[in-house]
Amino acid sequence: MGHKVPMTIATALHQIQNRQLILPAIQREYVWKPSQVIRVFDSVMRGYPIGSFLSWKVLPETVNKFRFYGFMKDYSAFDNRHNPVIDIPADREVIAILDGQQRLTSLNIGLRGTYAYKNHGGWANKPWSYPERRLHVNLAEEAPENELGLKYHFQFLTKDDVERAANDPNKQWLPVPEIFEASDTSAFIQLLARHGVGNDPDASALASKLWEAVHKTASLHFYEEDDQDIERVLDIFVRVNSGGTVLSYSDLLLSIATAQWEGDARAAVHGLVDSLNQTGNGFNFTRDTILKSGLVMADVGDIGFKVRNFTTANMAKLEAGWDAMSSSLHVAVGLLSDFGLSGGSLTADSVLIPVAYYVHQRGLDHSYRESPKTRNDRETLRSWVLRSLIVRGVWGSGLDTLLRDLREVIKSQGDSSFPVVAIERAMSVRGKPLTVTDALIDDILSLKYGKARTFAVLAALFPHVDTRNQFHIDHVFPATLLDKRSLRREKCGDGTPRFTPEQIDELIDRRDRLPNLQLLPGLENIGKSAKAPDGWLAEEYSQPENHSAFLARNALPQSLPSSVTEFMSFYDDRSVILTERIHDLLTSHVPDPSTTDTTALVDLDEELAEGDDSD
């Protein structure tokens, strides 16, 4: 490994532009935030070193063994986050970056391209929430006081941002890409004149400092590896990528898969993740979960994200079964959506893995989600999924061991139905029983409105809820009647405050906890609005039998509160009812196998299929 002659930033970017400097497929993608880009440019302006770079000279005979990508130039968090694939002629030598991609990409974006990130409060799924921004430097003054210790005022701006600052004497924004485009002294002088700062010594000095840092100062130092042994290069890559924005295990797995698959592993994985996350109301699955699912479904012995597991043989298994695994994952995510879960309520993504393995093992397709013949099995699966999400810690520590155990149970006993009895037994052995404790009940009853785990718990507790339809979490006693201002206005007959400050705090705290929450169909919840529950129920369910059925369905006491003075009593009564229901739902149904009729147990689990979710 040798040290190359230092080069200027402009030289490096021209090599990127001409595809002489490229990225091997083992590289992760661009992950830096705008603030990190700005910090690099501040360091460049100040003459600070921005670290050395490690490159790999790839000879023509090695080029066809790897897939290569170009550097990102116009990044968009909405629809352009993936590096472009490039084809390298077989007779061409190239230089691939092993370490320093994030820094070089940041320089490329700042000096040649754009960065589109979401406006604060903008819609995540709307393109107009991600306006195109170019990096600018303020020639009027240095950076305002800041916690990052930045000296120079760089900022990503839209055209509108620049226009709005046109009359601000403290803002003279110069687009940084124009510095790169001014490749010689003459072009730079014309640039200053065009922006009207040619006769401003301070502004000219700032612009000159940046121009010289880009075009004149040989600040980029490269170490170059010329060995063509891919295993050696991969080892170097792993070692040097242990710092900075740390290379995750899934990044590494994807990198190695991309290098070893005949197809485009990166495109396959990214495409699958994006597609799965668009299911139903949307999910937030990561590459980690999807790749771990792949290792489990490929029956790789050790499913841990460890370098020694990323063998050619394991990658070949993953690639050979990828299409079938992708189909199984689509069915599994569809089932989770059917169970009422989404990115906002699924708090343990790993629950997907055993569901996907069960689907994969049985070769199930989307008809399983709708067929009357599979209804009982779906309800059993739904019950288990949601109950496993209620109990804290099931999908935490010891995950790989648990997943291997569940895989073995499903493989040996899941040919015709979901083996819930054997699965819960295996979980109990691992110290993860789906059983009730006083601490668990207290934990569940203390769940608050707005928390992801709350929806799943409510769905688990109330079997009448068809979670494929839109349900809202509703305050039984309206939250608007339990706000601090309203409670302070409550008076006794003699005009004194009805509640002390401590009582008000307790009322407000209980207002948002589980005993005051229920699931209502969206339109019904909107219609209920801020009506007191006793009046609303009498109005909506005037027939006695319908009235009683609603109370039973939602585990509500026979008497509902009509005013805040009755709220605490109602809260305590419903806590008792919910405690009984939690016991019924979570009490273990995994008896001694020697005296158990498995079919009967599965039927019992079906009766308890009420759904649930985790924190």
Coordinates of C-alpha atoms in Angstrom, one line a residue:
M1 CA 0.0 0.0 0.0
G2 CA 1.5 3.3 -1.1
H3 CA 1.0 7.0 -0.5
K4 CA -0.1 8.9 -3.6
V5 CA 0.8 12.5 -4.5
P6 CA -1.8 14.8 -2.8
M7 CA -4.4 16.3 -5.1
T8 CA -6.7 19.3 -5.0
I9 CA -10.4 18.9 -4.4
A10 CA -11.1 20.1 -7.9
T11 CA -8.9 17.4 -9.4
A12 CA -10.7 14.7 -7.3
L13 CA -14.1 16.0 -8.4
H14 CA -13.1 16.0 -12.1
Q15 CA -12.0 12.4 -11.7
I16 CA -15.4 11.6 -10.1
Q17 CA -17.1 13.5 -13.0
N18 CA -15.1 11.4 -15.6
R19 CA -15.8 8.1 -13.7
Q20 CA -12.1 7.6 -13.0
L21 CA -12.8 7.7 -9.2
I22 CA -15.7 5.4 -8.4
L23 CA -17.2 3.3 -5.6
P24 CA -17.1 -0.5 -5.3
A25 CA -20.3 -2.2 -4.5
I26 CA -19.1 -3.1 -1.0
Q27 CA -19.5 0.5 -0.1
R28 CA -22.5 1.6 1.9
E29 CA -24.6 4.5 0.5
Y30 CA -24.5 8.1 1.3
V31 CA -25.7 8.8 4.9
W32 CA -24.4 12.3 5.8
K33 CA -26.7 15.1 7.0
P34 CA -26.5 18.7 5.7
S35 CA -24.9 19.8 8.9
Q36 CA -22.0 17.3 8.3
V37 CA -21.5 18.6 4.8
I38 CA -21.4 22.2 6.1
R39 CA -18.8 21.2 8.7
V40 CA -16.5 19.7 6.0
F41 CA -16.7 22.9 4.0
D42 CA -15.9 24.9 7.1
S43 CA -12.8 22.8 7.7
V44 CA -11.8 23.2 4.1
M45 CA -12.1 27.0 4.3
R46 CA -10.0 27.0 7.5
G47 CA -7.3 24.9 6.0
Y48 CA -8.0 22.0 8.5
P49 CA -7.2 18.5 7.4
I50 CA -10.3 16.5 6.5
G51 CA -8.7 13.1 6.9
S52 CA -6.9 10.8 4.5
F53 CA -8.5 8.6 1.9
L54 CA -8.0 5.0 1.0
S55 CA -8.3 3.9 -2.6
W56 CA -8.0 0.6 -4.5
K57 CA -6.5 0.5 -7.9
V58 CA -8.7 -2.0 -9.8
L59 CA -7.0 -3.5 -12.8
P60 CA -8.9 -4.6 -15.9
E61 CA -8.8 -8.3 -15.0
T62 CA -10.5 -7.5 -11.7
V63 CA -13.1 -5.0 -12.9
N64 CA -15.5 -7.7 -14.1
K65 CA -15.5 -9.4 -10.7
F66 CA -17.2 -6.4 -9.0
R67 CA -20.1 -4.1 -9.4
F68 CA -19.4 -0.4 -9.3
Y69 CA -21.3 2.7 -8.5
G70 CA -20.9 6.4 -9.2
F71 CA -20.8 9.1 -6.6
M72 CA -24.0 10.8 -5.6
K73 CA -24.3 14.4 -7.0
D74 CA -27.9 15.4 -6.6
Y75 CA -29.1 13.8 -3.4
S76 CA -32.8 13.7 -2.5
A77 CA -34.2 12.2 0.7
F78 CA -37.4 11.7 -1.2
D79 CA -36.6 9.9 -4.4
N80 CA -32.8 9.9 -5.1
R81 CA -31.0 8.2 -2.2
H82 CA -29.3 5.4 -4.2
N83 CA -26.0 5.7 -5.9
P84 CA -26.1 5.2 -9.7
V85 CA -24.8 1.9 -11.1
I86 CA -22.1 2.4 -13.7
D87 CA -20.6 0.0 -16.3
I88 CA -16.9 -0.1 -16.5
P89 CA -15.3 -1.2 -19.8
A90 CA -13.4 -4.5 -19.2
D91 CA -10.1 -3.0 -20.5
R92 CA -10.2 0.0 -18.2
E93 CA -8.3 0.6 -15.0
V94 CA -10.2 2.5 -12.3
I95 CA -9.7 3.8 -8.8
A96 CA -12.3 2.7 -6.2
I97 CA -12.7 4.4 -2.8
L98 CA -12.5 2.2 0.2
D99 CA -12.5 4.9 2.8
G100 CA -13.7 8.5 2.5
Q101 CA -16.8 8.1 0.4
Q102 CA -18.9 10.2 2.7
R103 CA -16.4 13.1 2.6
L104 CA -15.9 13.0 -1.1
T105 CA -19.6 12.7 -1.8
S106 CA -20.2 15.7 0.5
L107 CA -17.6 17.7 -1.5
N108 CA -19.2 16.5 -4.8
I109 CA -22.7 17.5 -3.6
G110 CA -21.6 20.9 -2.3
L111 CA -19.4 21.9 -5.3
R112 CA -21.3 20.2 -8.1
G113 CA -24.8 19.2 -7.1
T114 CA -27.8 19.7 -4.8
Y115 CA -29.2 18.3 -1.5
A116 CA -33.0 17.9 -1.2
Y117 CA -34.2 17.3 2.4
K118 CA -37.7 17.5 3.8
N119 CA -39.1 20.8 5.0
H120 CA -39.9 21.0 8.7
G121 CA -43.5 19.9 9.1
G122 CA -43.8 18.8 5.4
W123 CA -45.6 15.7 4.2
A124 CA -43.2 12.8 4.0
N125 CA -44.8 11.3 0.9
K126 CA -45.1 14.5 -1.1
P127 CA -42.3 15.6 -3.5
W128 CA -42.8 19.3 -2.9
S129 CA -41.8 18.8 0.7
Y130 CA -38.3 18.1 -0.6
P131 CA -37.2 21.3 -2.4
E132 CA -33.8 21.3 -4.3
R133 CA -31.2 23.1 -2.3
R134 CA -27.7 24.3 -3.4
L135 CA -24.9 25.0 -0.9
H136 CA -24.1 28.7 -0.5
V137 CA -21.5 30.6 1.4
N138 CA -22.3 34.0 2.9
L139 CA -19.8 36.6 1.7
A140 CA -21.2 39.4 3.9
E141 CA -20.2 38.0 7.3
E142 CA -18.9 34.9 9.0
A143 CA -21.1 32.4 10.7
P144 CA -23.3 33.5 13.7
E145 CA -22.5 32.1 17.1
N146 CA -23.1 28.3 17.0
E147 CA -22.5 25.2 19.1
L148 CA -20.6 23.4 16.3
G149 CA -17.8 26.0 16.4
L150 CA -18.3 26.9 12.7
K151 CA -16.4 30.0 11.5
Y152 CA -17.8 30.4 8.0
H153 CA -21.5 30.7 7.1
F154 CA -22.4 27.9 4.8
Q155 CA -26.1 26.9 4.2
F156 CA -28.1 24.8 1.8
L157 CA -30.7 27.2 0.2
T158 CA -33.5 27.1 -2.3
K159 CA -33.9 29.7 -5.0
D160 CA -36.7 31.3 -2.9
D161 CA -34.4 31.4 0.2
V162 CA -31.8 33.4 -1.8
E163 CA -34.4 35.8 -3.2
R164 CA -35.8 36.5 0.2
A165 CA -32.4 37.5 1.4
A166 CA -31.7 39.8 -1.5
N167 CA -32.2 43.0 0.5
D168 CA -30.6 41.7 3.7
P169 CA -27.3 43.6 4.2
N170 CA -26.0 40.7 6.3
K171 CA -26.5 38.2 3.6
Q172 CA -24.5 37.9 0.3
W173 CA -25.1 34.4 -0.8
L174 CA -22.6 32.9 -3.3
P175 CA -23.5 29.5 -4.8
V176 CA -20.6 27.2 -3.9
P177 CA -20.9 25.2 -7.2
E178 CA -20.0 28.4 -9.1
I179 CA -16.6 28.3 -7.2
F180 CA -16.0 24.9 -8.8
E181 CA -17.1 26.0 -12.2
A182 CA -14.6 29.0 -12.1
S183 CA -11.7 26.8 -13.0
D184 CA -9.1 29.5 -13.6
T185 CA -8.3 33.0 -12.3
S186 CA -10.0 34.8 -15.1
A187 CA -13.3 32.9 -14.5
F188 CA -13.0 33.6 -10.8
I189 CA -12.6 37.4 -11.3
Q190 CA -15.7 37.3 -13.6
L191 CA -17.6 35.4 -10.9
L192 CA -16.8 38.1 -8.3
A193 CA -18.0 40.8 -10.8
R194 CA -21.1 39.0 -11.6
H195 CA -22.1 38.9 -7.9
G196 CA -21.1 42.5 -7.4
V197 CA -18.4 41.9 -4.9
G198 CA -15.3 42.5 -7.0
N199 CA -14.6 45.8 -5.2
D200 CA -15.6 44.5 -1.8
P201 CA -12.3 43.4 -0.1
D202 CA -13.9 41.4 2.7
A203 CA -16.3 39.5 0.4
S204 CA -13.6 38.9 -2.2
A205 CA -11.2 37.6 0.5
L206 CA -13.8 35.1 1.6
A207 CA -14.5 33.9 -1.9
S208 CA -10.8 33.7 -2.7
K209 CA -10.1 31.6 0.3
L210 CA -12.7 29.0 -0.8
W211 CA -11.6 29.2 -4.4
E212 CA -8.0 28.5 -3.5
A213 CA -8.9 25.7 -1.1
V214 CA -10.8 24.0 -4.0
H215 CA -8.5 24.7 -7.0
K216 CA -5.0 25.4 -5.6
T217 CA -4.4 23.6 -2.3
A218 CA -3.5 19.9 -2.7
S219 CA -5.3 18.9 0.5
L220 CA -6.5 15.4 -0.3
H221 CA -4.1 12.6 0.7
F222 CA -4.7 9.1 -0.6
Y223 CA -3.3 5.8 0.4
E224 CA -3.7 3.3 -2.5
E225 CA -4.0 -0.5 -2.3
D226 CA -3.0 -2.2 -5.6
D227 CA -3.5 -5.9 -4.5
Q228 CA -6.2 -7.6 -6.6
D229 CA -7.0 -10.2 -4.0
I230 CA -10.7 -9.4 -3.2
E231 CA -10.6 -11.1 0.2
R232 CA -7.7 -8.8 1.2
V233 CA -9.5 -5.8 -0.1
L234 CA -12.7 -6.8 1.8
D235 CA -10.7 -7.2 5.0
I236 CA -9.2 -3.8 4.6
F237 CA -12.6 -2.3 3.9
V238 CA -14.1 -3.8 7.0
R239 CA -11.3 -2.6 9.2
V240 CA -11.2 1.0 7.9
N241 CA -15.0 1.4 8.1
S242 CA -15.1 0.9 11.9
G243 CA -15.0 4.6 12.5
G244 CA -16.9 7.7 11.4
T245 CA -20.6 6.9 10.7
V246 CA -20.2 3.3 11.7
L247 CA -20.8 0.7 9.0
S248 CA -23.6 -1.4 10.4
Y249 CA -23.7 -5.2 10.1
S250 CA -26.5 -5.0 7.6
D251 CA -24.4 -2.5 5.5
L252 CA -21.6 -5.0 5.6
L253 CA -23.8 -8.0 4.7
L254 CA -25.4 -6.0 1.9
S255 CA -21.9 -4.9 0.7
I256 CA -20.6 -8.5 0.6
A257 CA -23.8 -9.9 -0.9
T258 CA -23.5 -7.2 -3.6
A259 CA -19.9 -8.1 -4.3
Q260 CA -20.7 -11.9 -4.5
W261 CA -24.2 -12.1 -6.1
E262 CA -24.4 -12.4 -9.8
G263 CA -27.4 -10.0 -9.8
D264 CA -27.6 -6.6 -8.2
A265 CA -28.0 -7.4 -4.5
R266 CA -28.2 -3.8 -3.5
A267 CA -31.0 -3.0 -5.9
A268 CA -32.8 -6.2 -4.9
V269 CA -32.7 -5.4 -1.1
H270 CA -33.5 -1.7 -1.5
G271 CA -36.4 -2.5 -3.8
L272 CA -37.8 -5.1 -1.4
V273 CA -37.5 -2.9 1.7
D274 CA -39.1 0.0 -0.1
S275 CA -41.9 -2.2 -1.4
L276 CA -42.6 -3.8 2.0
N277 CA -42.7 -0.5 3.7
Q278 CA -45.5 0.7 1.4
T279 CA -47.8 -2.1 2.6
G280 CA -51.0 -1.0 4.2
N281 CA -50.6 2.1 6.2
G282 CA -46.8 1.9 5.9
F283 CA -44.0 0.3 7.8
N284 CA -40.5 1.2 8.7
F285 CA -38.6 -2.0 8.2
T286 CA -34.8 -1.7 7.9
R287 CA -32.3 -3.7 5.9
D288 CA -31.3 -5.3 9.2
T289 CA -34.7 -7.0 9.6
I290 CA -35.1 -8.0 6.0
L291 CA -31.6 -9.4 5.7
K292 CA -31.9 -11.2 9.0
S293 CA -35.2 -12.7 7.7
G294 CA -33.3 -13.9 4.6
L295 CA -30.7 -15.6 6.7
V296 CA -33.4 -17.3 8.8
M297 CA -35.4 -18.4 5.7
A298 CA -32.3 -19.6 4.0
D299 CA -31.7 -21.9 7.0
V300 CA -28.2 -20.5 7.6
G301 CA -27.0 -22.1 10.8
D302 CA -25.7 -19.1 12.5
I303 CA -27.9 -16.1 11.8
G304 CA -25.8 -13.6 13.7
F305 CA -24.5 -10.5 11.8
K306 CA -20.9 -11.6 12.2
V307 CA -18.2 -11.4 9.5
R308 CA -17.5 -15.1 9.6
N309 CA -21.1 -15.8 8.6
F310 CA -20.8 -13.8 5.4
T311 CA -19.4 -16.7 3.4
T312 CA -19.8 -17.2 -0.3
A313 CA -21.9 -20.3 0.4
N314 CA -24.3 -18.4 2.6
M315 CA -24.6 -15.6 0.1
A316 CA -25.3 -18.1 -2.6
K317 CA -28.1 -19.6 -0.5
L318 CA -29.5 -16.1 0.0
E319 CA -29.4 -15.2 -3.7
A320 CA -30.8 -18.6 -4.9
G321 CA -33.9 -18.3 -2.7
W322 CA -34.3 -14.5 -2.9
D323 CA -37.4 -14.4 -5.1
A324 CA -39.3 -17.0 -2.9
M325 CA -38.1 -15.2 0.3
S326 CA -39.3 -11.9 -1.1
S327 CA -42.7 -13.3 -1.8
S328 CA -42.9 -14.8 1.7
L329 CA -42.0 -11.4 3.2
H330 CA -44.7 -9.7 1.2
V331 CA -47.3 -12.1 2.5
A332 CA -45.9 -11.8 6.1
V333 CA -46.0 -8.0 6.1
G334 CA -49.4 -8.2 4.6
L335 CA -50.5 -10.3 7.5
L336 CA -49.1 -7.8 10.0
S337 CA -51.0 -5.1 8.2
D338 CA -54.1 -7.2 8.4
F339 CA -53.5 -7.5 12.2
G340 CA -53.8 -3.7 12.4
L341 CA -50.1 -3.0 12.7
S342 CA -48.1 -0.4 10.8
G343 CA -44.9 1.5 11.3
G344 CA -46.5 3.7 14.0
S345 CA -47.6 0.7 16.1
L346 CA -45.2 -2.1 15.4
T347 CA -42.6 -1.6 18.1
A348 CA -40.6 -4.8 17.5
D349 CA -39.8 -5.3 13.8
S350 CA -38.3 -8.7 14.6
V351 CA -41.7 -10.3 15.0
L352 CA -41.8 -10.3 11.2
I353 CA -39.1 -12.9 11.0
P354 CA -40.8 -16.0 12.5
V355 CA -44.0 -15.0 10.7
A356 CA -42.1 -14.9 7.4
Y357 CA -40.4 -18.2 8.1
Y358 CA -43.8 -19.8 8.8
V359 CA -45.2 -18.4 5.5
H360 CA -42.0 -19.5 3.7
Q361 CA -42.0 -23.0 5.3
R362 CA -45.5 -23.7 4.2
G363 CA -45.3 -21.9 0.8
L364 CA -48.2 -19.7 1.6
D365 CA -49.3 -17.0 -0.8
H366 CA -51.7 -14.0 -0.4
S367 CA -54.8 -16.3 -0.6
Y368 CA -53.9 -17.4 3.0
R369 CA -54.8 -13.9 4.2
E370 CA -58.4 -14.1 3.0
S371 CA -59.4 -17.8 2.7
P372 CA -62.2 -18.9 5.1
K373 CA -60.3 -22.2 5.3
T374 CA -57.3 -20.6 6.9
R375 CA -59.2 -18.2 9.2
N376 CA -58.6 -20.2 12.4
D377 CA -54.9 -20.5 11.7
R378 CA -54.7 -16.7 11.0
E379 CA -56.4 -16.0 14.2
T380 CA -54.0 -18.2 16.1
L381 CA -51.1 -16.4 14.4
R382 CA -52.6 -13.0 15.1
S383 CA -53.1 -13.8 18.7
W384 CA -49.5 -14.9 19.2
V385 CA -48.0 -12.0 17.3
L386 CA -49.9 -9.4 19.2
R387 CA -49.4 -11.1 22.6
S388 CA -45.7 -11.4 22.0
L389 CA -45.7 -7.6 21.4
I390 CA -47.5 -6.9 24.6
V391 CA -45.0 -8.6 26.9
R392 CA -41.9 -6.5 27.1
G393 CA -38.5 -8.0 26.3
V394 CA -39.6 -10.8 24.1
W395 CA -37.9 -9.3 21.0
G396 CA -35.0 -7.8 22.9
S397 CA -31.8 -9.6 24.2
G398 CA -31.1 -13.1 23.0
L399 CA -32.9 -12.5 19.8
D400 CA -30.8 -14.7 17.6
T401 CA -31.1 -17.6 20.0
L402 CA -34.9 -17.2 20.2
L403 CA -35.2 -16.9 16.4
R404 CA -33.3 -20.2 15.9
D405 CA -35.5 -21.9 18.4
L406 CA -38.7 -20.7 16.8
R407 CA -37.3 -21.7 13.4
E408 CA -36.7 -25.2 14.6
V409 CA -40.2 -25.5 16.1
I410 CA -41.9 -24.2 12.9
K411 CA -39.7 -26.4 10.7
S412 CA -40.6 -29.5 12.7
Q413 CA -44.2 -28.8 13.7
G414 CA -45.5 -26.1 11.4
D415 CA -46.3 -28.1 8.2
S416 CA -50.1 -27.6 8.5
S417 CA -50.8 -25.0 11.1
F418 CA -49.0 -22.5 13.3
P419 CA -47.6 -24.5 16.2
V420 CA -48.5 -22.0 18.9
V421 CA -48.3 -24.5 21.8
A422 CA -44.8 -25.7 21.0
I423 CA -43.7 -22.1 20.2
E424 CA -44.8 -20.8 23.6
R425 CA -43.1 -23.7 25.3
A426 CA -39.9 -22.8 23.5
M427 CA -40.2 -19.2 24.5
S428 CA -40.8 -20.2 28.1
V429 CA -37.6 -22.2 28.1
R430 CA -35.7 -19.1 26.9
G431 CA -37.2 -17.1 29.7
K432 CA -39.7 -15.3 27.5
P433 CA -43.1 -16.7 28.5
L434 CA -46.3 -14.9 27.5
T435 CA -47.5 -15.0 31.1
V436 CA -49.1 -12.5 33.5
T437 CA -47.4 -10.9 36.4
D438 CA -48.6 -8.0 38.6
A439 CA -45.7 -5.9 37.2
L440 CA -46.9 -6.6 33.7
I441 CA -50.5 -5.6 34.5
D442 CA -49.3 -2.4 36.1
D443 CA -47.2 -1.7 33.0
I444 CA -50.1 -2.3 30.6
L445 CA -52.5 -0.2 32.6
S446 CA -50.1 2.7 32.6
L447 CA -49.8 2.8 28.8
K448 CA -50.6 6.3 27.5
Y449 CA -52.4 7.7 24.6
G450 CA -50.1 8.4 21.7
K451 CA -47.6 5.6 22.4
A452 CA -47.0 3.0 19.7
R453 CA -47.5 0.1 22.1
T454 CA -51.0 1.3 23.2
F455 CA -52.8 0.5 19.9
A456 CA -51.6 -3.1 19.9
V457 CA -52.6 -3.7 23.5
L458 CA -56.1 -2.3 22.8
A459 CA -56.3 -4.5 19.7
A460 CA -55.3 -7.5 21.7
L461 CA -57.8 -6.8 24.5
F462 CA -60.8 -6.3 22.3
P463 CA -61.5 -9.1 19.8
H464 CA -64.4 -7.3 18.1
V465 CA -62.0 -4.9 16.5
D466 CA -61.4 -5.7 12.8
T467 CA -58.0 -4.1 12.6
R468 CA -58.1 -4.1 8.8
N469 CA -60.5 -1.2 9.1
Q470 CA -59.7 2.2 10.4
F471 CA -60.0 2.5 14.2
H472 CA -59.0 5.4 16.4
I473 CA -57.8 5.4 19.9
D474 CA -60.5 7.3 21.8
H475 CA -60.7 8.8 25.3
V476 CA -63.8 7.2 26.9
F477 CA -64.2 10.4 29.0
P478 CA -63.2 13.2 26.7
A479 CA -59.7 14.7 27.1
T480 CA -61.1 18.2 26.5
L481 CA -63.1 18.0 29.7
L482 CA -60.0 17.0 31.6
D483 CA -57.7 19.8 30.7
K484 CA -56.0 21.9 33.4
R485 CA -58.0 25.1 32.7
S486 CA -61.4 23.3 32.8
L487 CA -60.5 21.5 36.0
R488 CA -59.5 24.7 37.7
R489 CA -62.8 26.2 36.8
E490 CA -64.7 23.4 38.6
K491 CA -66.3 24.8 41.8
C492 CA -68.1 23.3 44.8
G493 CA -71.5 24.6 45.9
D494 CA -69.8 27.2 48.2
G495 CA -67.6 28.5 45.3
T496 CA -64.4 26.9 46.5
P497 CA -62.2 25.0 44.0
R498 CA -63.5 21.4 43.6
F499 CA -60.0 20.0 43.0
T500 CA -56.6 20.7 44.6
P501 CA -53.6 21.2 42.3
E502 CA -52.5 17.6 43.2
Q503 CA -55.9 16.2 42.3
I504 CA -55.8 18.1 39.0
D505 CA -52.4 16.6 38.2
E506 CA -53.7 13.1 39.0
L507 CA -56.8 13.6 36.8
I508 CA -54.7 14.8 33.9
D509 CA -52.3 11.9 34.3
R510 CA -55.1 9.3 34.4
R511 CA -56.9 11.0 31.5
D512 CA -54.4 9.6 28.9
R513 CA -53.8 6.1 30.4
L514 CA -55.3 2.8 29.2
P515 CA -58.3 2.6 31.5
N516 CA -59.7 5.7 29.8
L517 CA -59.0 4.5 26.3
Q518 CA -60.9 2.4 23.8
L519 CA -60.8 1.7 20.1
L520 CA -63.7 3.2 18.0
P521 CA -64.3 3.1 14.2
G522 CA -62.9 6.3 12.8
L523 CA -66.2 7.9 11.8
E524 CA -67.9 6.9 15.1
N525 CA -65.0 8.5 17.0
I526 CA -65.3 11.7 15.1
G527 CA -69.1 11.8 15.8
K528 CA -68.5 11.2 19.5
S529 CA -66.2 14.3 19.7
A530 CA -66.2 15.8 23.3
K531 CA -69.5 14.4 24.5
A532 CA -69.7 12.9 27.9
P533 CA -69.7 9.1 27.6
D534 CA -73.0 8.4 29.3
G535 CA -74.9 10.8 27.1
W536 CA -73.2 9.7 23.9
L537 CA -73.9 6.0 24.6
A538 CA -77.6 6.7 25.4
E539 CA -77.9 8.6 22.1
E540 CA -76.0 6.1 19.9
Y541 CA -77.1 2.9 21.5
S542 CA -80.6 3.6 22.7
Q543 CA -81.8 -0.1 22.6
P544 CA -81.0 -1.8 26.0
E545 CA -79.5 -4.9 24.3
N546 CA -77.2 -2.7 22.1
H547 CA -76.3 -0.6 25.1
S548 CA -75.2 -3.6 27.1
A549 CA -73.4 -5.2 24.2
F550 CA -71.3 -2.1 23.7
L551 CA -70.3 -2.0 27.4
A552 CA -69.4 -5.7 27.3
R553 CA -67.5 -5.4 24.1
N554 CA -65.3 -2.5 25.3
A555 CA -64.9 -3.8 28.9
L556 CA -66.7 -0.8 30.4
P557 CA -68.5 -0.7 33.7
Q558 CA -72.3 -0.5 33.7
S559 CA -72.2 3.1 34.8
L560 CA -70.3 5.6 32.7
P561 CA -69.3 9.0 34.0
S562 CA -71.4 12.1 33.2
S563 CA -69.0 14.6 34.8
V564 CA -65.5 14.9 35.9
T565 CA -66.5 14.2 39.5
E566 CA -67.4 10.7 38.5
F567 CA -64.2 10.1 36.5
M568 CA -61.9 8.7 39.2
S569 CA -64.5 6.1 40.2
F570 CA -65.0 5.1 36.6
Y571 CA -61.2 4.8 36.1
D572 CA -60.8 2.5 39.1
D573 CA -63.8 0.3 38.0
R574 CA -62.5 -0.1 34.5
S575 CA -59.0 -0.9 35.7
V576 CA -60.5 -3.9 37.5
I577 CA -62.3 -5.1 34.4
L578 CA -59.2 -4.6 32.2
T579 CA -57.1 -6.5 34.7
E580 CA -59.4 -9.5 34.4
R581 CA -59.3 -9.3 30.7
I582 CA -55.5 -9.1 30.6
H583 CA -55.3 -12.2 32.8
D584 CA -57.6 -14.0 30.4
L585 CA -55.6 -13.0 27.4
L586 CA -52.1 -13.6 28.7
T587 CA -52.4 -16.5 31.1
S588 CA -50.2 -19.2 29.7
H589 CA -51.9 -21.9 27.7
V590 CA -48.9 -24.2 27.4
P591 CA -49.5 -27.2 29.7
D592 CA -47.5 -30.3 30.2
P593 CA -47.1 -32.0 26.7
S594 CA -47.8 -35.4 28.1
T595 CA -51.3 -34.5 29.1
T596 CA -52.2 -32.0 26.4
D597 CA -54.4 -32.3 23.4
T598 CA -52.7 -30.0 21.0
T599 CA -55.8 -29.4 18.9
A600 CA -57.8 -28.3 21.9
L601 CA -55.1 -25.9 22.9
V602 CA -55.0 -24.3 19.4
D603 CA -58.7 -23.9 19.5
L604 CA -58.4 -22.1 22.9
D605 CA -55.8 -19.8 21.5
E606 CA -58.1 -19.0 18.6
E607 CA -60.7 -17.9 21.1
L608 CA -58.1 -15.6 22.7
A609 CA -57.0 -14.1 19.3
E610 CA -57.4 -10.5 20.3
G611 CA -54.2 -9.0 18.8
D612 CA -51.6 -6.8 20.5
D613 CA -48.4 -4.8 20.1
S614 CA -45.5 -3.6 22.0
D615 CA -44.0 -0.4 23.3

